[in-house]
CSV table of C-alpha atoms in Angstrom, one decimal:
chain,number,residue,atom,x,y,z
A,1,UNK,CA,-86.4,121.1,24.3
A,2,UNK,CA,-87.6,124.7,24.1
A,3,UNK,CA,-86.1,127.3,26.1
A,4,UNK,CA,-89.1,127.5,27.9
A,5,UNK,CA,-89.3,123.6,28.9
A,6,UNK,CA,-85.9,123.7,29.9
A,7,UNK,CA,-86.7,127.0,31.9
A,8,UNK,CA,-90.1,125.1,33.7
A,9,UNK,CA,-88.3,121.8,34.3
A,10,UNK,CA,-85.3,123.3,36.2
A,11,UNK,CA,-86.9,125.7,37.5
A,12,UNK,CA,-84.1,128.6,36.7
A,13,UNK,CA,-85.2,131.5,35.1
A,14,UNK,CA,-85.3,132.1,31.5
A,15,UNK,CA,-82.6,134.8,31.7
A,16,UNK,CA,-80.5,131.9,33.5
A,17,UNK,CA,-81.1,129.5,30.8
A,18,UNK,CA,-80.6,131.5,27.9
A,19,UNK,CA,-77.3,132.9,28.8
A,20,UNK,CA,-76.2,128.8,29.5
A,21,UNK,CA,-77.0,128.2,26.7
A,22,UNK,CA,-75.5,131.1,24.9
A,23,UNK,CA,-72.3,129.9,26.5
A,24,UNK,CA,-72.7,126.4,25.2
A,25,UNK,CA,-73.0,127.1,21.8
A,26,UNK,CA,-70.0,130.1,21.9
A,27,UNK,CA,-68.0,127.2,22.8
A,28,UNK,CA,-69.8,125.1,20.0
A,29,UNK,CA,-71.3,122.5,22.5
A,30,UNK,CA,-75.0,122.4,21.1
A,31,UNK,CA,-76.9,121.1,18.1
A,32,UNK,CA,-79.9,122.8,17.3
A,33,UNK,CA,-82.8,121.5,15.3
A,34,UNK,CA,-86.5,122.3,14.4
A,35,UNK,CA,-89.0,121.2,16.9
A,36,UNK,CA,-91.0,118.4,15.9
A,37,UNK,CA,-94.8,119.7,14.8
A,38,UNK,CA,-97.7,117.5,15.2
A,39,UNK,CA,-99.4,116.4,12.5
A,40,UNK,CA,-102.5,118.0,13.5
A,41,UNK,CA,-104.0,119.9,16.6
A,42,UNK,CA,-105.6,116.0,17.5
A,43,UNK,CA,-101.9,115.1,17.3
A,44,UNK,CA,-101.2,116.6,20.2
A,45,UNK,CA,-104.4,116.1,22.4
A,46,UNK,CA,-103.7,112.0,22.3
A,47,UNK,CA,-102.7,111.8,25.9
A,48,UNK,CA,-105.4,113.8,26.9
A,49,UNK,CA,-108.1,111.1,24.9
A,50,UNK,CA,-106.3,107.8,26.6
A,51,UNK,CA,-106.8,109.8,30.1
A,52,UNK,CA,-110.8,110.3,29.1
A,53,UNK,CA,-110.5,106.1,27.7
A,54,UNK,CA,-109.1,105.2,31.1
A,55,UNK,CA,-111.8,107.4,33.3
A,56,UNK,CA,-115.0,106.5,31.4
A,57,UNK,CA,-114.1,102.6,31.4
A,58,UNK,CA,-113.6,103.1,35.3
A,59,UNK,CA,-116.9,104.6,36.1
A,60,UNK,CA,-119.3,101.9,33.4
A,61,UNK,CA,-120.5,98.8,35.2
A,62,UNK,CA,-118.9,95.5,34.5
A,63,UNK,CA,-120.5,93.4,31.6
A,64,UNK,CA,-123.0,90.8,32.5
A,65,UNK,CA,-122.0,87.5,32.2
């Protein structure tokens, strides 16, 4: 997580956060590594196109039999 999701999902302020985590790692208590990137800015729009799936299916009428 980013310093900034960790500092929304608690809800303690950045300042708090950082100097946590600054502590952490002085005492060698944290692994760092590189944020995962999505492939492309679609990537990251996928839950956003099953939510727009979901409502358009609810609002077409059923299939005729």
């Amino acid at each position: 997580m980013t310093l900034a999701q960790l500092a929304e999902c608690s809800g303690i302020r950045r300042h708090e956060v950082r100097a946590f985590l600054e502590m952490l790692e002085g005492r060698d208590l944290i692994a760092t590594r590189e944020a995962l990137v999505p492939d492309s800015l679609f990537g990251s729009l996928r839950p956003l196109g099953g939510w727009l799936r979901r409502a358009l299916a609810a609002t077409q009428p059923p299939p005729e039999r």
